[in-house]
């Protein structure tokens, strides 16, 4: 019996120590979430233009067009749930913040935010909880303790041209450019469904309204844009979605201090060479779009 207990204790220690060490290592590794959190805390006075949102900005909106006072805090696949909480947490300490820009999406991304990588990363590196899952506090329980997750990526002053965007390398202003050009044929994304939009609209509208209230309380301009997409994406998307989105934004703009402009079918962005896929602007398109927004909103 004593030997059995010894064996159990030994095995428990043998298993527990690597997990504990792994949890500690994952807490201190540098990655996109940690870098962006640190930048917004320790360079808060430097930021005058803050970009939020998902991959439509993280990969497809060049902050360098606005100079070093802009910062791209967007991350791929983010839901608006996290945008609200990021704004609540970091914006009040940004004494020189003048503008927040947010990309509205035809897909209306919203919880359930069940992606374990997302849930864990926001909790571990930004201390923002999903409020839904007990495993968000642990790299082991959220299945993030693997070689890919442990890889430490460099933060470039400028991401070298041609780097594989699958690795999501970011530069010093938080931007992760995509350098490939879409071939105009292959489909890489899932198209939004009208019924899904209707179900998510109430929650999504509430998040946008909350962001508008936060910005207004800080005397910060809140700009929302609907980014351009390819003709292919427009054709494959139910036309009712575009109408519903426009109606939602018009209602929100009337009731809140929101500056809004729709670019989804803008004539300047009809060429496929400006896109990395049906939905996302590539490096060239991202720069062109940022310049257009800068001009249209006098930034």
CSV table of C-alpha atoms in Angstrom, one decimal:
chain,number,residue,atom,x,y,z
A,1,UNK,CA,0.0,0.0,0.0
A,2,UNK,CA,2.8,2.4,0.9
A,3,UNK,CA,4.6,1.6,-2.4
A,4,UNK,CA,1.3,2.3,-4.3
A,5,UNK,CA,1.0,5.7,-2.5
A,6,UNK,CA,4.6,6.5,-3.3
A,7,UNK,CA,4.0,5.6,-7.0
A,8,UNK,CA,0.9,7.8,-7.1
A,9,UNK,CA,2.8,10.7,-5.6
A,10,UNK,CA,5.7,10.3,-7.9
A,11,UNK,CA,3.5,10.1,-11.0
A,12,UNK,CA,1.5,13.1,-9.9
A,13,UNK,CA,4.7,15.1,-9.4
A,14,UNK,CA,6.1,13.9,-12.7
A,15,UNK,CA,3.0,15.1,-14.5
A,16,UNK,CA,2.4,18.3,-12.5
A,17,UNK,CA,5.8,19.9,-12.7
A,18,UNK,CA,6.0,20.1,-16.5
A,19,UNK,CA,2.4,21.6,-16.5
A,20,UNK,CA,3.3,24.2,-13.9
A,21,UNK,CA,6.5,25.1,-15.8
A,22,UNK,CA,4.6,25.3,-19.0
A,23,UNK,CA,2.0,27.6,-17.5
A,24,UNK,CA,4.7,29.9,-16.3
A,25,UNK,CA,6.5,29.9,-19.6
A,26,UNK,CA,3.3,30.7,-21.5
A,27,UNK,CA,2.6,33.6,-19.2
A,28,UNK,CA,5.8,35.3,-20.2
A,29,UNK,CA,6.3,34.5,-23.8
A,30,UNK,CA,6.0,37.3,-26.3
A,31,UNK,CA,3.1,37.2,-28.7
A,32,UNK,CA,0.6,39.5,-30.5
A,33,UNK,CA,-1.7,39.7,-27.5
A,34,UNK,CA,1.0,40.4,-25.0
A,35,UNK,CA,2.7,42.9,-27.2
A,36,UNK,CA,-0.5,44.8,-27.9
A,37,UNK,CA,-1.4,44.9,-24.2
A,38,UNK,CA,2.0,46.1,-23.2
A,39,UNK,CA,2.1,48.8,-25.9
A,40,UNK,CA,-1.3,50.2,-24.9
A,41,UNK,CA,-0.2,50.3,-21.3
A,42,UNK,CA,3.4,51.5,-21.6
A,43,UNK,CA,3.0,53.7,-24.7
A,44,UNK,CA,-0.5,55.0,-23.9
A,45,UNK,CA,0.5,58.7,-24.2
A,46,UNK,CA,1.8,58.0,-27.7
A,47,UNK,CA,-1.5,56.7,-29.2
A,48,UNK,CA,-3.8,59.3,-30.8
A,49,UNK,CA,-5.6,56.9,-33.2
A,50,UNK,CA,-6.6,53.4,-32.0
A,51,UNK,CA,-7.7,50.7,-34.5
A,52,UNK,CA,-10.0,48.0,-33.1
A,53,UNK,CA,-11.8,45.0,-34.7
A,54,UNK,CA,-10.9,41.7,-36.3
A,55,UNK,CA,-8.8,40.7,-39.3
A,56,UNK,CA,-10.5,43.3,-41.5
A,57,UNK,CA,-8.1,45.7,-39.7
A,58,UNK,CA,-5.5,43.4,-38.1
A,59,UNK,CA,-4.4,42.3,-41.6
A,60,UNK,CA,-6.1,44.8,-43.9
A,61,UNK,CA,-5.6,48.3,-42.6
A,62,UNK,CA,-2.2,49.9,-42.6
A,63,UNK,CA,-1.7,52.1,-39.4
A,64,UNK,CA,1.5,53.5,-40.8
A,65,UNK,CA,-0.5,55.8,-43.1
A,66,UNK,CA,-1.4,57.8,-39.9
A,67,UNK,CA,2.1,58.0,-38.6
A,68,UNK,CA,3.6,56.6,-35.4
A,69,UNK,CA,0.8,57.9,-33.2
A,70,UNK,CA,-1.6,55.2,-34.6
A,71,UNK,CA,-1.8,51.7,-33.2
A,72,UNK,CA,-3.5,48.6,-34.6
A,73,UNK,CA,-5.0,46.7,-31.7
A,74,UNK,CA,-7.2,44.6,-33.9
A,75,UNK,CA,-6.7,40.8,-33.9
A,76,UNK,CA,-8.0,38.2,-36.3
A,77,UNK,CA,-11.4,36.5,-35.5
A,78,UNK,CA,-12.1,38.9,-32.6
A,79,UNK,CA,-15.7,39.4,-31.6
A,80,UNK,CA,-17.1,42.8,-30.6
A,81,UNK,CA,-17.4,41.5,-27.0
A,82,UNK,CA,-13.7,41.9,-26.6
A,83,UNK,CA,-13.5,45.3,-28.4
A,84,UNK,CA,-15.8,46.8,-25.8
A,85,UNK,CA,-13.7,45.5,-23.0
A,86,UNK,CA,-10.4,46.5,-24.5
A,87,UNK,CA,-11.8,50.0,-24.9
A,88,UNK,CA,-13.0,50.1,-21.3
A,89,UNK,CA,-9.7,48.9,-20.0
A,90,UNK,CA,-7.1,50.8,-22.0
A,91,UNK,CA,-8.7,53.9,-23.5
A,92,UNK,CA,-9.1,55.9,-20.3
A,93,UNK,CA,-5.3,56.0,-19.7
A,94,UNK,CA,-4.6,57.1,-23.3
A,95,UNK,CA,-4.4,60.9,-22.6
A,96,UNK,CA,-3.8,61.8,-26.2
A,97,UNK,CA,-6.3,59.5,-27.8
A,98,UNK,CA,-8.4,61.4,-30.4
A,99,UNK,CA,-9.9,58.8,-32.6
A,100,UNK,CA,-11.1,55.2,-32.4
A,101,UNK,CA,-11.8,53.4,-35.7
A,102,UNK,CA,-13.7,50.2,-35.9
A,103,UNK,CA,-14.6,48.0,-38.9
A,104,UNK,CA,-18.2,46.7,-39.1
A,105,UNK,CA,-18.5,43.4,-40.7
A,106,UNK,CA,-21.2,41.7,-42.9
A,107,UNK,CA,-20.6,38.6,-40.8
A,108,UNK,CA,-21.5,40.5,-37.5
A,109,UNK,CA,-19.0,38.4,-35.5
A,110,UNK,CA,-20.3,37.8,-32.0
A,111,UNK,CA,-20.3,35.1,-29.3
A,112,UNK,CA,-20.5,32.3,-28.7
A,113,UNK,CA,-16.7,33.0,-28.6
A,114,UNK,CA,-15.8,29.4,-28.0
A,115,UNK,CA,-12.4,29.4,-29.7
A,116,UNK,CA,-10.1,28.2,-27.0
A,117,UNK,CA,-7.1,30.0,-28.3
A,118,UNK,CA,-9.0,33.3,-28.3
A,119,UNK,CA,-10.5,32.8,-24.9
A,120,UNK,CA,-7.2,31.8,-23.3
A,121,UNK,CA,-5.1,34.5,-25.0
A,122,UNK,CA,-7.4,37.4,-24.0
A,123,UNK,CA,-7.5,36.2,-20.4
A,124,UNK,CA,-3.8,35.4,-20.1
A,125,UNK,CA,-2.3,38.3,-21.9
A,126,UNK,CA,-4.9,41.1,-21.5
A,127,UNK,CA,-6.7,39.9,-18.4
A,128,UNK,CA,-10.0,40.1,-20.1
A,129,UNK,CA,-12.3,37.2,-19.3
A,130,UNK,CA,-14.9,35.7,-21.6
A,131,UNK,CA,-17.0,35.0,-18.5
A,132,UNK,CA,-18.0,31.7,-19.9
A,133,UNK,CA,-15.2,29.1,-19.5
A,134,UNK,CA,-13.2,27.9,-16.5
A,135,UNK,CA,-10.4,26.7,-18.8
A,136,UNK,CA,-9.5,30.2,-20.0
A,137,UNK,CA,-7.0,30.6,-17.1
A,138,UNK,CA,-4.9,27.6,-18.1
A,139,UNK,CA,-2.8,27.0,-21.2
A,140,UNK,CA,-3.0,23.2,-20.4
A,141,UNK,CA,-6.8,23.0,-20.0
A,142,UNK,CA,-7.4,25.2,-23.1
A,143,UNK,CA,-5.1,23.0,-25.2
A,144,UNK,CA,-2.6,25.7,-26.0
A,145,UNK,CA,0.4,24.0,-24.5
A,146,UNK,CA,1.9,22.8,-27.7
A,147,UNK,CA,4.9,23.5,-29.9
A,148,UNK,CA,3.1,25.9,-32.2
A,149,UNK,CA,1.7,27.8,-29.3
A,150,UNK,CA,5.1,28.0,-27.6
A,151,UNK,CA,6.8,29.5,-30.6
A,152,UNK,CA,8.0,33.0,-29.9
A,153,UNK,CA,7.6,35.3,-32.9
A,154,UNK,CA,9.7,38.4,-33.5
A,155,UNK,CA,8.0,41.8,-33.5
A,156,UNK,CA,9.3,43.6,-36.6
A,157,UNK,CA,9.7,47.3,-37.0
A,158,UNK,CA,8.2,46.5,-40.4
A,159,UNK,CA,7.3,43.0,-41.5
A,160,UNK,CA,9.6,41.9,-44.3
A,161,UNK,CA,7.8,41.9,-47.7
A,162,UNK,CA,6.6,38.4,-48.6
A,163,UNK,CA,6.5,36.8,-45.1
A,164,UNK,CA,3.9,34.1,-44.8
A,165,UNK,CA,0.9,35.6,-43.2
A,166,UNK,CA,-0.2,32.3,-41.8
A,167,UNK,CA,2.3,33.0,-39.0
A,168,UNK,CA,0.6,36.3,-38.3
A,169,UNK,CA,3.8,38.3,-37.8
A,170,UNK,CA,3.2,41.8,-36.6
A,171,UNK,CA,5.2,45.0,-36.7
A,172,UNK,CA,5.8,47.7,-34.1
A,173,UNK,CA,2.4,49.3,-34.7
A,174,UNK,CA,0.5,46.0,-34.3
A,175,UNK,CA,-0.1,45.5,-38.1
A,176,UNK,CA,0.0,42.0,-39.7
A,177,UNK,CA,0.1,42.6,-43.5
A,178,UNK,CA,-0.8,40.0,-46.1
A,179,UNK,CA,1.3,40.1,-49.2
A,180,UNK,CA,-0.3,37.6,-51.5
A,181,UNK,CA,-2.8,38.5,-54.3
A,182,UNK,CA,-6.1,36.6,-54.6
A,183,UNK,CA,-6.3,34.6,-57.8
A,184,UNK,CA,-10.0,35.5,-58.3
A,185,UNK,CA,-11.1,31.9,-58.2
A,186,UNK,CA,-10.4,30.0,-55.1
A,187,UNK,CA,-12.7,30.6,-52.1
A,188,UNK,CA,-11.1,30.8,-48.6
A,189,UNK,CA,-13.8,32.1,-46.3
A,190,UNK,CA,-17.3,31.2,-45.1
A,191,UNK,CA,-20.0,33.5,-46.3
A,192,UNK,CA,-22.4,35.0,-43.8
A,193,UNK,CA,-26.0,33.8,-43.6
A,194,UNK,CA,-29.0,36.1,-43.2
A,195,UNK,CA,-30.6,34.3,-40.3
A,196,UNK,CA,-27.3,34.4,-38.4
A,197,UNK,CA,-27.1,38.1,-38.9
A,198,UNK,CA,-30.6,38.6,-37.5
A,199,UNK,CA,-29.8,36.5,-34.4
A,200,UNK,CA,-26.5,38.4,-33.7
A,201,UNK,CA,-27.7,42.0,-34.6
A,202,UNK,CA,-29.1,42.9,-31.2
A,203,UNK,CA,-25.9,41.9,-29.4
A,204,UNK,CA,-23.7,43.5,-32.0
A,205,UNK,CA,-25.6,46.7,-32.0
A,206,UNK,CA,-25.4,46.9,-28.2
A,207,UNK,CA,-21.6,46.5,-28.3
A,208,UNK,CA,-21.2,49.2,-30.9
A,209,UNK,CA,-23.4,51.5,-28.8
A,210,UNK,CA,-21.3,50.8,-25.7
A,211,UNK,CA,-18.2,51.6,-27.6
A,212,UNK,CA,-19.8,54.9,-28.8
A,213,UNK,CA,-20.7,55.8,-25.2
A,214,UNK,CA,-17.1,55.1,-23.9
A,215,UNK,CA,-15.6,57.2,-26.7
A,216,UNK,CA,-18.1,60.0,-26.1
A,217,UNK,CA,-17.2,60.0,-22.3
A,218,UNK,CA,-13.6,60.5,-23.3
A,219,UNK,CA,-14.3,63.1,-25.9
A,220,UNK,CA,-12.9,60.8,-28.6
A,221,UNK,CA,-14.2,60.5,-32.2
A,222,UNK,CA,-15.7,57.1,-32.9
A,223,UNK,CA,-15.4,56.2,-36.6
A,224,UNK,CA,-17.0,53.1,-38.1
A,225,UNK,CA,-16.3,51.9,-41.6
A,226,UNK,CA,-17.6,49.0,-43.7
A,227,UNK,CA,-14.4,47.9,-45.5
A,228,UNK,CA,-14.4,47.1,-49.2
A,229,UNK,CA,-14.8,43.5,-50.5
A,230,UNK,CA,-14.4,41.8,-53.8
A,231,UNK,CA,-17.2,41.7,-56.4
A,232,UNK,CA,-17.2,37.9,-55.8
A,233,UNK,CA,-17.9,38.4,-52.1
A,234,UNK,CA,-20.8,40.8,-52.9
A,235,UNK,CA,-22.3,38.4,-55.3
A,236,UNK,CA,-22.1,35.4,-53.0
A,237,UNK,CA,-23.6,37.3,-50.1
A,238,UNK,CA,-27.4,37.6,-49.6
A,239,UNK,CA,-28.3,41.1,-50.6
A,240,UNK,CA,-30.6,41.4,-47.6
A,241,UNK,CA,-27.5,41.3,-45.4
A,242,UNK,CA,-26.1,44.5,-46.9
A,243,UNK,CA,-29.5,46.2,-46.5
A,244,UNK,CA,-29.8,45.0,-42.9
A,245,UNK,CA,-26.3,46.2,-42.0
A,246,UNK,CA,-26.9,49.6,-43.5
A,247,UNK,CA,-30.2,50.0,-41.7
A,248,UNK,CA,-28.5,49.0,-38.4
A,249,UNK,CA,-25.7,51.5,-38.8
A,250,UNK,CA,-28.0,54.3,-39.8
A,251,UNK,CA,-30.1,53.7,-36.7
A,252,UNK,CA,-27.0,53.6,-34.5
A,253,UNK,CA,-25.5,56.8,-36.1
A,254,UNK,CA,-28.7,58.7,-35.4
A,255,UNK,CA,-28.8,57.7,-31.7
A,256,UNK,CA,-25.1,57.9,-30.9
A,257,UNK,CA,-22.0,59.9,-31.7
A,258,UNK,CA,-20.8,57.7,-34.5
A,259,UNK,CA,-19.2,58.7,-37.8
A,260,UNK,CA,-19.9,56.1,-40.4
A,261,UNK,CA,-19.0,55.4,-44.0
A,262,UNK,CA,-19.7,52.5,-46.3
A,263,UNK,CA,-17.0,51.3,-48.6
A,264,UNK,CA,-18.0,47.7,-49.3
A,265,UNK,CA,-18.6,48.2,-53.1
A,266,UNK,CA,-16.5,51.4,-53.5
A,267,UNK,CA,-15.3,51.8,-57.1
A,268,UNK,CA,-11.7,52.3,-56.0
A,269,UNK,CA,-11.4,48.8,-54.7
A,270,UNK,CA,-12.8,46.6,-57.5
A,271,UNK,CA,-9.6,45.1,-58.7
A,272,UNK,CA,-8.8,41.6,-57.3
A,273,UNK,CA,-5.0,42.5,-57.1
A,274,UNK,CA,-5.9,44.6,-54.0
A,275,UNK,CA,-7.1,41.5,-52.1
A,276,UNK,CA,-5.6,38.5,-50.4
A,277,UNK,CA,-8.8,36.6,-50.7
A,278,UNK,CA,-12.5,37.3,-51.4
A,279,UNK,CA,-12.8,39.4,-48.2
A,280,UNK,CA,-9.4,40.7,-47.0
A,281,UNK,CA,-7.3,43.5,-48.5
A,282,UNK,CA,-3.7,42.6,-49.1
A,283,UNK,CA,-0.7,44.9,-48.3
A,284,UNK,CA,-1.4,47.2,-51.3
A,285,UNK,CA,-5.1,47.4,-50.7
A,286,UNK,CA,-4.6,48.0,-46.9
A,287,UNK,CA,-2.5,51.0,-47.6
A,288,UNK,CA,-4.9,52.4,-50.2
A,289,UNK,CA,-7.9,51.9,-47.9
A,290,UNK,CA,-6.1,53.6,-44.9
A,291,UNK,CA,-5.3,56.6,-47.2
A,292,UNK,CA,-8.9,56.8,-48.3
A,293,UNK,CA,-10.2,56.8,-44.7
A,294,UNK,CA,-7.6,59.3,-43.6
A,295,UNK,CA,-8.7,61.6,-46.4
A,296,UNK,CA,-12.5,61.1,-46.0
A,297,UNK,CA,-12.4,61.7,-42.2
A,298,UNK,CA,-9.7,64.4,-42.2
A,299,UNK,CA,-7.4,62.5,-40.0
